[in-house]
PDB file of C-alpha atoms in Angstrom:
ATOM      1  CA  MET A 281     -10.205  16.691 -87.857  1.00  0.00           C
ATOM      2  CA  MET A 282     -13.457  16.498 -85.931  1.00  0.00           C
ATOM      3  CA  ALA A 283     -13.801  17.283 -82.257  1.00  0.00           C
ATOM      4  CA  PRO A 284     -14.103  14.035 -80.266  1.00  0.00           C
ATOM      5  CA  LYS A 285     -17.044  12.908 -78.200  1.00  0.00           C
ATOM      6  CA  LEU A 286     -16.868  13.214 -74.430  1.00  0.00           C
ATOM      7  CA  ASN A 287     -15.873   9.574 -74.007  1.00  0.00           C
ATOM      8  CA  SER A 288     -14.960   6.638 -76.159  1.00  0.00           C
ATOM      9  CA  SER A 289     -18.168   4.613 -76.223  1.00  0.00           C
ATOM     10  CA  GLY A 290     -19.102   5.912 -79.657  1.00  0.00           C
ATOM     11  CA  SER A 291     -22.708   6.588 -78.662  1.00  0.00           C
ATOM     12  CA  ASN A 292     -24.546   9.705 -79.802  1.00  0.00           C
ATOM     13  CA  GLU A 293     -25.530  10.164 -76.154  1.00  0.00           C
ATOM     14  CA  ASP A 294     -21.922  10.854 -75.184  1.00  0.00           C
ATOM     15  CA  TYR A 295     -22.282  14.597 -75.582  1.00  0.00           C
ATOM     16  CA  GLU A 296     -24.967  14.678 -72.886  1.00  0.00           C
ATOM     17  CA  THR A 297     -22.528  13.401 -70.247  1.00  0.00           C
ATOM     18  CA  THR A 298     -22.562  15.691 -67.209  1.00  0.00           C
ATOM     19  CA  ASP A 299     -18.869  15.607 -66.298  1.00  0.00           C
ATOM     20  CA  VAL A 300     -16.547  16.578 -69.131  1.00  0.00           C
ATOM     21  CA  SER A 301     -13.367  14.492 -69.127  1.00  0.00           C
ATOM     22  CA  GLU A 302     -10.185  16.572 -68.878  1.00  0.00           C
ATOM     23  CA  ASN A 303      -8.297  13.373 -69.710  1.00  0.00           C
ATOM     24  CA  MET A 304     -10.128  13.055 -73.008  1.00  0.00           C
ATOM     25  CA  ILE A 305      -9.494  16.689 -73.901  1.00  0.00           C
ATOM     26  CA  ARG A 306      -5.787  16.422 -73.068  1.00  0.00           C
ATOM     27  CA  GLU A 307      -5.341  13.181 -75.002  1.00  0.00           C
ATOM     28  CA  GLN A 308      -7.269  14.187 -78.108  1.00  0.00           C
ATOM     29  CA  MET A 309      -7.207  18.005 -78.078  1.00  0.00           C
ATOM     30  CA  PRO A 310      -4.369  19.178 -75.777  1.00  0.00           C
ATOM     31  CA  GLU A 311      -4.465  22.704 -77.189  1.00  0.00           C
ATOM     32  CA  ILE A 312      -8.129  23.002 -76.157  1.00  0.00           C
ATOM     33  CA  LEU A 313      -7.362  22.143 -72.531  1.00  0.00           C
ATOM     34  CA  ASP A 314      -4.544  24.697 -72.580  1.00  0.00           C
ATOM     35  CA  ILE A 315      -6.994  27.334 -73.827  1.00  0.00           C
ATOM     36  CA  LEU A 316      -9.585  26.466 -71.182  1.00  0.00           C
ATOM     37  CA  LEU A 317      -6.994  26.950 -68.426  1.00  0.00           C
ATOM     38  CA  ILE A 318      -5.475  30.235 -69.584  1.00  0.00           C
ATOM     39  CA  ASP A 319      -5.931  33.450 -67.627  1.00  0.00           C
ATOM     40  CA  ARG A 320      -6.201  36.319 -70.094  1.00  0.00           C
ATOM     41  CA  THR A 321      -5.570  39.079 -67.548  1.00  0.00           C
ATOM     42  CA  THR A 322      -2.238  37.820 -66.258  1.00  0.00           C
ATOM     43  CA  SER A 323      -0.972  36.332 -69.530  1.00  0.00           C
ATOM     44  CA  THR A 324       1.182  38.201 -72.024  1.00  0.00           C
ATOM     45  CA  PRO A 325       2.032  37.375 -75.645  1.00  0.00           C
ATOM     46  CA  LYS A 326       5.372  35.954 -74.484  1.00  0.00           C
ATOM     47  CA  HIS A 327       4.361  34.402 -71.167  1.00  0.00           C
ATOM     48  CA  ARG A 328       1.159  32.496 -70.616  1.00  0.00           C
ATOM     49  CA  LYS A 329      -0.342  32.095 -67.156  1.00  0.00           C
ATOM     50  CA  ASN A 330      -3.242  29.931 -66.090  1.00  0.00           C
ATOM     51  CA  ILE A 331      -6.143  30.509 -63.762  1.00  0.00           C
ATOM     52  CA  ILE A 332      -5.377  29.654 -60.125  1.00  0.00           C
ATOM     53  CA  TRP A 333      -7.106  27.244 -57.765  1.00  0.00           C
ATOM     54  CA  ALA A 334      -8.130  30.105 -55.409  1.00  0.00           C
ATOM     55  CA  ASN A 335      -9.252  27.556 -52.804  1.00  0.00           C
ATOM     56  CA  ASP A 336      -7.663  24.797 -50.730  1.00  0.00           C
ATOM     57  CA  SER A 337     -10.071  22.012 -51.703  1.00  0.00           C
ATOM     58  CA  TYR A 338      -7.301  19.848 -53.170  1.00  0.00           C
ATOM     59  CA  ILE A 339      -4.388  20.702 -50.884  1.00  0.00           C
ATOM     60  CA  GLN A 340      -4.198  17.084 -49.693  1.00  0.00           C
ATOM     61  CA  TYR A 341      -2.837  16.112 -53.124  1.00  0.00           C
ATOM     62  CA  GLY A 342       0.163  18.423 -52.831  1.00  0.00           C
ATOM     63  CA  VAL A 343       0.801  21.528 -50.743  1.00  0.00           C
ATOM     64  CA  ARG A 344       2.572  23.523 -53.440  1.00  0.00           C
ATOM     65  CA  PRO A 345       0.928  22.470 -56.738  1.00  0.00           C
ATOM     66  CA  TYR A 346      -2.595  22.617 -55.286  1.00  0.00           C
ATOM     67  CA  ALA A 347      -2.103  25.726 -53.144  1.00  0.00           C
ATOM     68  CA  ALA A 348      -4.730  28.441 -53.476  1.00  0.00           C
ATOM     69  CA  LYS A 349      -2.375  30.763 -55.384  1.00  0.00           C
ATOM     70  CA  ALA A 350      -0.928  28.021 -57.599  1.00  0.00           C
ATOM     71  CA  GLN A 351      -1.812  27.888 -61.283  1.00  0.00           C
ATOM     72  CA  ILE A 352      -3.994  25.010 -62.482  1.00  0.00           C
ATOM     73  CA  LEU A 353      -1.773  22.963 -64.789  1.00  0.00           C
ATOM     74  CA  PRO A 354      -3.024  20.195 -67.108  1.00  0.00           C
ATOM     75  CA  GLY A 355      -1.003  17.513 -65.334  1.00  0.00           C
ATOM     76  CA  LEU A 356      -2.696  18.330 -62.019  1.00  0.00           C
ATOM     77  CA  LEU A 357      -6.136  17.247 -63.227  1.00  0.00           C
ATOM     78  CA  THR A 358      -5.430  14.514 -65.754  1.00  0.00           C
ATOM     79  CA  GLY A 359      -3.965  11.028 -65.651  1.00  0.00           C
ATOM     80  CA  THR A 360      -4.293   9.574 -62.149  1.00  0.00           C
ATOM     81  CA  MET A 361      -5.796  12.906 -61.006  1.00  0.00           C
ATOM     82  CA  SER A 362      -8.504  12.968 -63.668  1.00  0.00           C
ATOM     83  CA  GLN A 363     -11.395  12.588 -61.237  1.00  0.00           C
ATOM     84  CA  ILE A 364     -10.605  15.318 -58.731  1.00  0.00           C
ATOM     85  CA  ILE A 365     -12.636  18.111 -60.367  1.00  0.00           C
ATOM     86  CA  LYS A 366     -16.336  17.299 -60.458  1.00  0.00           C
ATOM     87  CA  PRO A 367     -19.549  19.308 -60.864  1.00  0.00           C
ATOM     88  CA  ARG A 368     -21.015  20.330 -57.521  1.00  0.00           C
ATOM     89  CA  ALA A 369     -23.823  17.782 -57.839  1.00  0.00           C
ATOM     90  CA  LEU A 370     -21.233  14.981 -57.984  1.00  0.00           C
ATOM     91  CA  LYS A 371     -19.024  16.266 -55.138  1.00  0.00           C
ATOM     92  CA  SER A 372     -19.097  14.582 -51.738  1.00  0.00           C
ATOM     93  CA  GLN A 373     -21.468  16.001 -49.138  1.00  0.00           C
ATOM     94  CA  GLU A 374     -18.477  16.883 -46.960  1.00  0.00           C
ATOM     95  CA  LEU A 375     -16.856  18.936 -49.708  1.00  0.00           C
ATOM     96  CA  LYS A 376     -20.166  20.608 -50.579  1.00  0.00           C
ATOM     97  CA  LYS A 377     -20.593  21.739 -46.971  1.00  0.00           C
ATOM     98  CA  LYS A 378     -16.999  22.944 -46.795  1.00  0.00           C
ATOM     99  CA  ARG A 379     -17.345  24.983 -49.987  1.00  0.00           C
ATOM    100  CA  THR A 380     -20.663  26.444 -48.860  1.00  0.00           C
ATOM    101  CA  LYS A 381     -19.128  27.519 -45.558  1.00  0.00           C
ATOM    102  CA  SER A 382     -15.850  28.886 -46.936  1.00  0.00           C
ATOM    103  CA  LYS A 383     -16.970  30.312 -50.299  1.00  0.00           C
ATOM    104  CA  ALA A 384     -20.766  30.634 -49.921  1.00  0.00           C
ATOM    105  CA  GLU A 385     -21.003  28.146 -52.794  1.00  0.00           C
ATOM    106  CA  VAL A 386     -24.559  26.929 -53.337  1.00  0.00           C
ATOM    107  CA  PHE A 387     -26.479  25.537 -56.299  1.00  0.00           C
ATOM    108  CA  THR A 388     -29.357  27.328 -57.983  1.00  0.00           C
ATOM    109  CA  PRO A 389     -32.244  25.016 -58.957  1.00  0.00           C
ATOM    110  CA  THR A 390     -32.992  24.953 -62.670  1.00  0.00           C
ATOM    111  CA  TRP A 391     -36.548  26.150 -62.114  1.00  0.00           C
ATOM    112  CA  VAL A 392     -35.202  29.294 -60.402  1.00  0.00           C
ATOM    113  CA  VAL A 393     -32.744  29.907 -63.252  1.00  0.00           C
ATOM    114  CA  LYS A 394     -35.617  29.566 -65.732  1.00  0.00           C
ATOM    115  CA  LYS A 395     -37.879  31.935 -63.843  1.00  0.00           C
ATOM    116  CA  GLN A 396     -35.233  34.643 -63.540  1.00  0.00           C
ATOM    117  CA  ASN A 397     -33.984  34.317 -67.115  1.00  0.00           C
ATOM    118  CA  ASP A 398     -37.582  34.317 -68.366  1.00  0.00           C
ATOM    119  CA  ALA A 399     -38.199  37.625 -66.601  1.00  0.00           C
ATOM    120  CA  VAL A 400     -35.202  39.232 -68.326  1.00  0.00           C
ATOM    121  CA  ASP A 401     -35.928  37.600 -71.666  1.00  0.00           C
ATOM    122  CA  GLN A 402     -39.420  39.107 -71.804  1.00  0.00           C
ATOM    123  CA  ASN A 403     -37.808  42.474 -72.512  1.00  0.00           C
ATOM    124  CA  PHE A 404     -36.341  41.153 -75.777  1.00  0.00           C
ATOM    125  CA  THR A 405     -39.365  39.509 -77.397  1.00  0.00           C
ATOM    126  CA  ASN A 406     -39.438  42.049 -80.235  1.00  0.00           C
ATOM    127  CA  ASP A 407     -35.734  41.763 -81.067  1.00  0.00           C
ATOM    128  CA  ASP A 408     -34.713  40.622 -84.513  1.00  0.00           C
ATOM    129  CA  LEU A 409     -32.230  37.748 -84.522  1.00  0.00           C
ATOM    130  CA  GLU A 410     -29.093  39.871 -84.898  1.00  0.00           C
ATOM    131  CA  THR A 411     -30.114  42.218 -82.080  1.00  0.00           C
ATOM    132  CA  TYR A 412     -31.082  39.346 -79.794  1.00  0.00           C
ATOM    133  CA  THR A 413     -27.835  37.524 -80.457  1.00  0.00           C
ATOM    134  CA  GLN A 414     -25.785  40.605 -79.567  1.00  0.00           C
ATOM    135  CA  ARG A 415     -27.560  41.274 -76.262  1.00  0.00           C
ATOM    136  CA  THR A 416     -24.891  41.458 -73.556  1.00  0.00           C
ATOM    137  CA  TRP A 417     -25.511  39.196 -70.574  1.00  0.00           C
ATOM    138  CA  LEU A 418     -23.304  38.702 -67.524  1.00  0.00           C
ATOM    139  CA  GLU A 419     -23.585  35.956 -64.925  1.00  0.00           C
ATOM    140  CA  ILE A 420     -21.946  37.135 -61.712  1.00  0.00           C
ATOM    141  CA  THR A 421     -20.213  34.615 -59.407  1.00  0.00           C
ATOM    142  CA  CYS A 422     -21.179  32.098 -62.048  1.00  0.00           C
ATOM    143  CA  GLY A 423     -19.938  28.871 -60.488  1.00  0.00           C
ATOM    144  CA  GLU A 424     -20.522  26.266 -63.196  1.00  0.00           C
ATOM    145  CA  ALA A 425     -22.517  28.849 -65.207  1.00  0.00           C
ATOM    146  CA  PRO A 426     -26.098  27.504 -65.003  1.00  0.00           C
ATOM    147  CA  TYR A 427     -27.547  30.908 -65.935  1.00  0.00           C
ATOM    148  CA  MET A 428     -25.528  30.737 -69.146  1.00  0.00           C
ATOM    149  CA  ALA A 429     -25.945  27.073 -70.068  1.00  0.00           C
ATOM    150  CA  THR A 430     -27.928  24.330 -68.336  1.00  0.00           C
ATOM    151  CA  ARG A 431     -26.343  21.176 -69.725  1.00  0.00           C
ATOM    152  CA  TYR A 432     -27.197  19.440 -66.473  1.00  0.00           C
ATOM    153  CA  ASP A 433     -29.344  20.057 -63.427  1.00  0.00           C
ATOM    154  CA  MET A 434     -27.278  21.640 -60.663  1.00  0.00           C
ATOM    155  CA  GLU A 435     -29.098  19.735 -57.928  1.00  0.00           C
ATOM    156  CA  THR A 436     -29.112  16.224 -59.363  1.00  0.00           C
ATOM    157  CA  GLY A 437     -26.381  16.289 -62.003  1.00  0.00           C
ATOM    158  CA  SER A 438     -28.805  14.794 -64.546  1.00  0.00           C
ATOM    159  CA  SER A 439     -28.415  15.818 -68.181  1.00  0.00           C
ATOM    160  CA  VAL A 440     -30.954  18.310 -69.526  1.00  0.00           C
ATOM    161  CA  ALA A 441     -32.329  17.887 -73.052  1.00  0.00           C
ATOM    162  CA  ILE A 442     -31.558  20.756 -75.419  1.00  0.00           C
ATOM    163  CA  ALA A 443     -35.236  21.685 -75.774  1.00  0.00           C
ATOM    164  CA  GLU A 444     -35.486  22.125 -71.991  1.00  0.00           C
ATOM    165  CA  ARG A 445     -32.352  24.154 -71.363  1.00  0.00           C
ATOM    166  CA  VAL A 446     -32.918  27.631 -69.978  1.00  0.00           C
ATOM    167  CA  GLY A 447     -29.548  29.411 -69.876  1.00  0.00           C
ATOM    168  CA  PHE A 448     -29.204  32.691 -71.750  1.00  0.00           C
ATOM    169  CA  VAL A 449     -26.620  31.203 -74.114  1.00  0.00           C
ATOM    170  CA  ASP A 450     -28.996  28.269 -74.636  1.00  0.00           C
ATOM    171  CA  ARG A 451     -31.734  30.679 -75.624  1.00  0.00           C
ATOM    172  CA  LYS A 452     -29.527  32.441 -78.144  1.00  0.00           C
ATOM    173  CA  LEU A 453     -28.284  29.218 -79.728  1.00  0.00           C
ATOM    174  CA  ARG A 454     -31.747  27.672 -79.860  1.00  0.00           C
ATOM    175  CA  ARG A 455     -33.155  30.683 -81.678  1.00  0.00           C
ATOM    176  CA  ILE A 456     -30.219  30.788 -84.090  1.00  0.00           C
ATOM    177  CA  SER A 457     -30.705  27.101 -84.890  1.00  0.00           C
ATOM    178  CA  ALA A 458     -34.436  27.619 -85.444  1.00  0.00           C
ATOM    179  CA  GLU A 459     -34.014  30.552 -87.839  1.00  0.00           C
ATOM    180  CA  VAL A 460     -30.756  29.898 -89.707  1.00  0.00           C
ATOM    181  CA  ASP A 461     -30.028  27.039 -92.122  1.00  0.00           C
ATOM    182  CA  ASP A 462     -26.804  28.297 -93.670  1.00  0.00           C
ATOM    183  CA  ALA A 463     -23.807  26.768 -91.863  1.00  0.00           C
ATOM    184  CA  ALA A 464     -21.509  29.780 -92.213  1.00  0.00           C
ATOM    185  CA  GLU A 465     -24.173  32.216 -91.002  1.00  0.00           C
ATOM    186  CA  TRP A 466     -25.070  29.876 -88.155  1.00  0.00           C
ATOM    187  CA  GLN A 467     -21.423  29.802 -87.011  1.00  0.00           C
ATOM    188  CA  ARG A 468     -21.077  33.587 -87.312  1.00  0.00           C
ATOM    189  CA  LEU A 469     -24.105  34.219 -85.140  1.00  0.00           C
ATOM    190  CA  VAL A 470     -23.130  31.562 -82.615  1.00  0.00           C
ATOM    191  CA  GLU A 471     -19.698  33.137 -82.170  1.00  0.00           C
ATOM    192  CA  LEU A 472     -21.388  36.520 -81.809  1.00  0.00           C
ATOM    193  CA  ALA A 473     -23.643  35.010 -79.132  1.00  0.00           C
ATOM    194  CA  TYR A 474     -20.612  33.790 -77.199  1.00  0.00           C
ATOM    195  CA  GLN A 475     -18.803  37.104 -77.579  1.00  0.00           C
ATOM    196  CA  SER A 476     -21.731  38.916 -75.950  1.00  0.00           C
ATOM    197  CA  SER A 477     -22.095  36.444 -73.055  1.00  0.00           C
ATOM    198  CA  TYR A 478     -19.902  36.840 -69.966  1.00  0.00           C
ATOM    199  CA  GLY A 479     -19.437  35.286 -66.550  1.00  0.00           C
ATOM    200  CA  PHE A 480     -16.931  35.495 -63.702  1.00  0.00           C
ATOM    201  CA  GLU A 481     -16.044  33.195 -60.829  1.00  0.00           C
ATOM    202  CA  TRP A 482     -13.606  33.125 -57.890  1.00  0.00           C
ATOM    203  CA  SER A 483     -12.757  29.399 -57.641  1.00  0.00           C
ATOM    204  CA  GLY A 484     -10.577  28.010 -60.407  1.00  0.00           C
ATOM    205  CA  ASP A 485     -12.124  24.538 -60.478  1.00  0.00           C
ATOM    206  CA  SER A 486     -15.653  25.935 -60.853  1.00  0.00           C
ATOM    207  CA  LEU A 487     -14.401  28.339 -63.511  1.00  0.00           C
ATOM    208  CA  LEU A 488     -12.938  25.452 -65.516  1.00  0.00           C
ATOM    209  CA  LEU A 489     -16.238  23.585 -65.248  1.00  0.00           C
ATOM    210  CA  ALA A 490     -18.069  26.687 -66.483  1.00  0.00           C
ATOM    211  CA  ARG A 491     -15.752  27.004 -69.467  1.00  0.00           C
ATOM    212  CA  GLU A 492     -16.155  23.306 -70.272  1.00  0.00           C
ATOM    213  CA  ASN A 493     -19.935  23.580 -70.018  1.00  0.00           C
ATOM    214  CA  LEU A 494     -19.997  26.527 -72.402  1.00  0.00           C
ATOM    215  CA  LEU A 495     -17.711  24.756 -74.876  1.00  0.00           C
ATOM    216  CA  TYR A 496     -19.699  21.531 -74.903  1.00  0.00           C
ATOM    217  CA  THR A 497     -22.933  23.477 -75.080  1.00  0.00           C
ATOM    218  CA  TYR A 498     -21.648  24.722 -78.439  1.00  0.00           C
ATOM    219  CA  ARG A 499     -20.935  21.132 -79.421  1.00  0.00           C
ATOM    220  CA  ASP A 500     -24.400  19.997 -78.330  1.00  0.00           C
ATOM    221  CA  TYR A 501     -26.180  22.550 -80.497  1.00  0.00           C
ATOM    222  CA  PHE A 502     -23.825  21.954 -83.438  1.00  0.00           C
ATOM    223  CA  VAL A 503     -24.523  18.206 -83.394  1.00  0.00           C
ATOM    224  CA  ALA A 504     -28.252  18.765 -82.961  1.00  0.00           C
ATOM    225  CA  LYS A 505     -28.355  21.160 -85.922  1.00  0.00           C
ATOM    226  CA  TRP A 506     -25.912  19.607 -88.389  1.00  0.00           C
ATOM    227  CA  HIS A 507     -25.852  15.946 -87.270  1.00  0.00           C
ATOM    228  CA  LYS A 508     -22.078  15.791 -87.239  1.00  0.00           C
ATOM    229  CA  GLU A 509     -19.172  16.847 -85.067  1.00  0.00           C
ATOM    230  CA  PRO A 510     -17.762  20.389 -85.300  1.00  0.00           C
ATOM    231  CA  SER A 511     -14.279  20.568 -86.756  1.00  0.00           C
ATOM    232  CA  ARG A 512     -11.400  21.033 -84.359  1.00  0.00           C
ATOM    233  CA  GLY A 513     -10.836  24.485 -85.853  1.00  0.00           C
ATOM    234  CA  LEU A 514     -14.387  25.601 -85.009  1.00  0.00           C
ATOM    235  CA  PHE A 515     -14.117  24.035 -81.560  1.00  0.00           C
ATOM    236  CA  LYS A 516     -10.917  25.975 -80.954  1.00  0.00           C
ATOM    237  CA  GLN A 517     -12.439  29.281 -82.116  1.00  0.00           C
ATOM    238  CA  VAL A 518     -15.278  28.979 -79.611  1.00  0.00           C
ATOM    239  CA  ALA A 519     -12.885  27.861 -76.849  1.00  0.00           C
ATOM    240  CA  GLU A 520     -10.824  31.011 -77.446  1.00  0.00           C
ATOM    241  CA  ILE A 521     -13.879  33.237 -77.030  1.00  0.00           C
ATOM    242  CA  ILE A 522     -14.891  31.419 -73.859  1.00  0.00           C
ATOM    243  CA  SER A 523     -11.404  31.815 -72.362  1.00  0.00           C
ATOM    244  CA  TYR A 524     -11.793  35.597 -72.639  1.00  0.00           C
ATOM    245  CA  ASN A 525     -15.431  35.868 -71.572  1.00  0.00           C
ATOM    246  CA  ILE A 526     -15.570  33.438 -68.643  1.00  0.00           C
ATOM    247  CA  PHE A 527     -12.930  34.847 -66.350  1.00  0.00           C
ATOM    248  CA  GLN A 528     -11.555  34.612 -62.809  1.00  0.00           C
ATOM    249  CA  MET A 529     -12.298  37.574 -60.560  1.00  0.00           C
ATOM    250  CA  ASP A 530     -12.928  38.747 -57.021  1.00  0.00           C
ATOM    251  CA  GLY A 531     -16.350  40.263 -57.633  1.00  0.00           C
ATOM    252  CA  LEU A 532     -16.031  42.747 -54.761  1.00  0.00           C
ATOM    253  CA  LYS A 533     -12.709  44.264 -55.796  1.00  0.00           C
ATOM    254  CA  TYR A 534     -12.585  43.468 -59.557  1.00  0.00           C
ATOM    255  CA  ILE A 535      -9.144  41.886 -59.165  1.00  0.00           C
ATOM    256  CA  ILE A 536      -7.595  38.454 -59.606  1.00  0.00           C
ATOM    257  CA  PRO A 537      -8.475  36.499 -56.438  1.00  0.00           C
ATOM    258  CA  LEU A 538      -5.805  36.604 -53.716  1.00  0.00           C
ATOM    259  CA  SER A 539      -3.645  39.048 -55.688  1.00  0.00           C
ATOM    260  CA  GLU A 540      -4.001  41.803 -53.093  1.00  0.00           C
ATOM    261  CA  THR A 541      -1.176  41.679 -50.542  1.00  0.00           C
ATOM    262  CA  LYS A 542      -0.144  43.406 -47.327  1.00  0.00           C
ATOM    263  CA  GLU A 543       3.414  44.485 -46.655  1.00  0.00           C
ATOM    264  CA  LYS A 544       4.871  45.217 -43.236  1.00  0.00           C
ATOM    265  CA  VAL A 545       6.706  48.543 -42.962  1.00  0.00           C
ATOM    266  CA  ILE A 546       8.914  49.136 -39.925  1.00  0.00           C
ATOM    267  CA  HIS A 547       9.678  52.680 -38.797  1.00  0.00           C
ATOM    268  CA  GLU A 548      12.297  53.452 -36.190  1.00  0.00           C
ATOM    269  CA  GLU A 549      11.163  55.886 -33.530  1.00  0.00           C
ATOM    270  CA  ILE A 550      13.719  57.701 -31.405  1.00  0.00           C
ATOM    271  CA  SER A 551      12.838  57.826 -27.735  1.00  0.00           C
ATOM    272  CA  LEU A 552      13.123  61.200 -26.026  1.00  0.00           C
ATOM    273  CA  PHE A 553      13.713  59.621 -22.627  1.00  0.00           C
ATOM    274  CA  ASP A 554      15.976  56.615 -23.160  1.00  0.00           C
ATOM    275  CA  GLU A 555      18.574  56.831 -25.878  1.00  0.00           C
ATOM    276  CA  ASP A 556      19.410  53.127 -25.633  1.00  0.00           C
ATOM    277  CA  ASP A 557      15.858  51.938 -26.122  1.00  0.00           C
ATOM    278  CA  ASP A 558      14.705  53.222 -29.487  1.00  0.00           C
ATOM    279  CA  ALA A 559      11.266  51.875 -30.414  1.00  0.00           C
ATOM    280  CA  GLU A 560      10.025  50.398 -33.685  1.00  0.00           C
ATOM    281  CA  ALA A 561       6.629  51.269 -35.121  1.00  0.00           C
ATOM    282  CA  VAL A 562       5.023  48.775 -37.509  1.00  0.00           C
ATOM    283  CA  THR A 563       2.406  49.611 -40.093  1.00  0.00           C
ATOM    284  CA  TRP A 564       0.829  47.430 -42.755  1.00  0.00           C
ATOM    285  CA  VAL A 565       0.454  48.740 -46.299  1.00  0.00           C
ATOM    286  CA  THR A 566      -2.042  47.168 -48.660  1.00  0.00           C
ATOM    287  CA  LYS A 567      -0.693  46.538 -52.137  1.00  0.00           C
ATOM    288  CA  PRO A 568      -3.535  46.591 -54.703  1.00  0.00           C
ATOM    289  CA  GLY A 569      -4.346  43.369 -56.529  1.00  0.00           C
ATOM    290  CA  LYS A 570      -4.190  42.735 -60.271  1.00  0.00           C
ATOM    291  CA  ARG A 571      -7.135  44.445 -61.959  1.00  0.00           C
ATOM    292  CA  VAL A 572      -9.069  42.085 -64.204  1.00  0.00           C
ATOM    293  CA  LYS A 573      -9.310  42.731 -67.919  1.00  0.00           C
ATOM    294  CA  VAL A 574     -11.975  41.474 -70.315  1.00  0.00           C
ATOM    295  CA  MET A 575     -12.207  41.495 -74.074  1.00  0.00           C
ATOM    296  CA  ASN A 576     -14.123  44.283 -75.792  1.00  0.00           C
ATOM    297  CA  TRP A 577     -14.985  42.402 -78.978  1.00  0.00           C
ATOM    298  CA  SER A 578     -16.243  45.476 -80.820  1.00  0.00           C
ATOM    299  CA  LYS A 579     -12.767  47.006 -80.457  1.00  0.00           C
ATOM    300  CA  ASN A 580     -10.907  43.679 -80.337  1.00  0.00           C
ATOM    301  CA  LYS A 581      -8.914  44.815 -77.322  1.00  0.00           C
ATOM    302  CA  MET A 582      -8.659  43.996 -73.636  1.00  0.00           C
ATOM    303  CA  GLU A 583     -10.064  46.564 -71.202  1.00  0.00           C
ATOM    304  CA  PHE A 584     -10.321  46.742 -67.418  1.00  0.00           C
ATOM    305  CA  PHE A 585     -13.562  45.210 -66.180  1.00  0.00           C
ATOM    306  CA  ASP A 586     -14.150  48.111 -63.805  1.00  0.00           C
ATOM    307  CA  LYS A 587     -13.440  50.735 -66.464  1.00  0.00           C
ATOM    308  CA  GLU A 588     -17.038  51.971 -66.495  1.00  0.00           C
ATOM    309  CA  LEU A 589     -17.409  51.649 -62.712  1.00  0.00           C
ATOM    310  CA  ALA A 590     -14.624  54.028 -61.724  1.00  0.00           C
TER     311      ALA A 590
END
């Protein structure tokens, strides 16, 4: 079964739509939406957990389900709630200002992304295709991941043509498409490109948008190269990689956002002067947060992100 277009109009322009529809994914590919919401650090083989909201932008829709520490569940952003998560360019001015003030969330113009990625890319001009594809890139505090994939302009929300995209995943996929005409080899290299491309973000809604952008970037290049839709199986394989590589993290502490807690400890102190008036001393103990893990694809195992930083 082929992966569906972004909406139901049937036009070939559907895949250039800025805002990916969670409703469409849930209706036609529910397992893909589940994958895009999973948190690989906190999940176990027997118990899956999702990324959390990590902000209070949607608290008006429900104090408990939309609380900062609550997991993002499919039902909270589909159906009648299908329009609540939008790219920054499509958010209200009030919400943009609130997010900028509370989370220092700002957009990076595409021309700045291009200039910075160009400067890094110049170091790899002599790479052969395999070496270039395996270059490890990381976008810190990635937001909607414009440094990885520029499906749309962060300022205007307008779609960006494939030939004009400047993200580092875009660059890898464009080169692969230009040099490889065997479908199996193309897919192998594309998956390798995704495995070597990472990004992290605090806010759960932005993280979901980043994952969606990376997934539909794959679809864009597949359609452009092969003039057909990728199979659901291929779509799922790339979604799995993305769910490991685009992860939720507090970039200052390398932990799951809001997982650090403080506990009050009360100590009784015996007074030397008044036996009936013993005092209580209170101290606060910080309980470390959940350290984030990422996939080491060369070893096919999860490792702590800060492993090499300790």
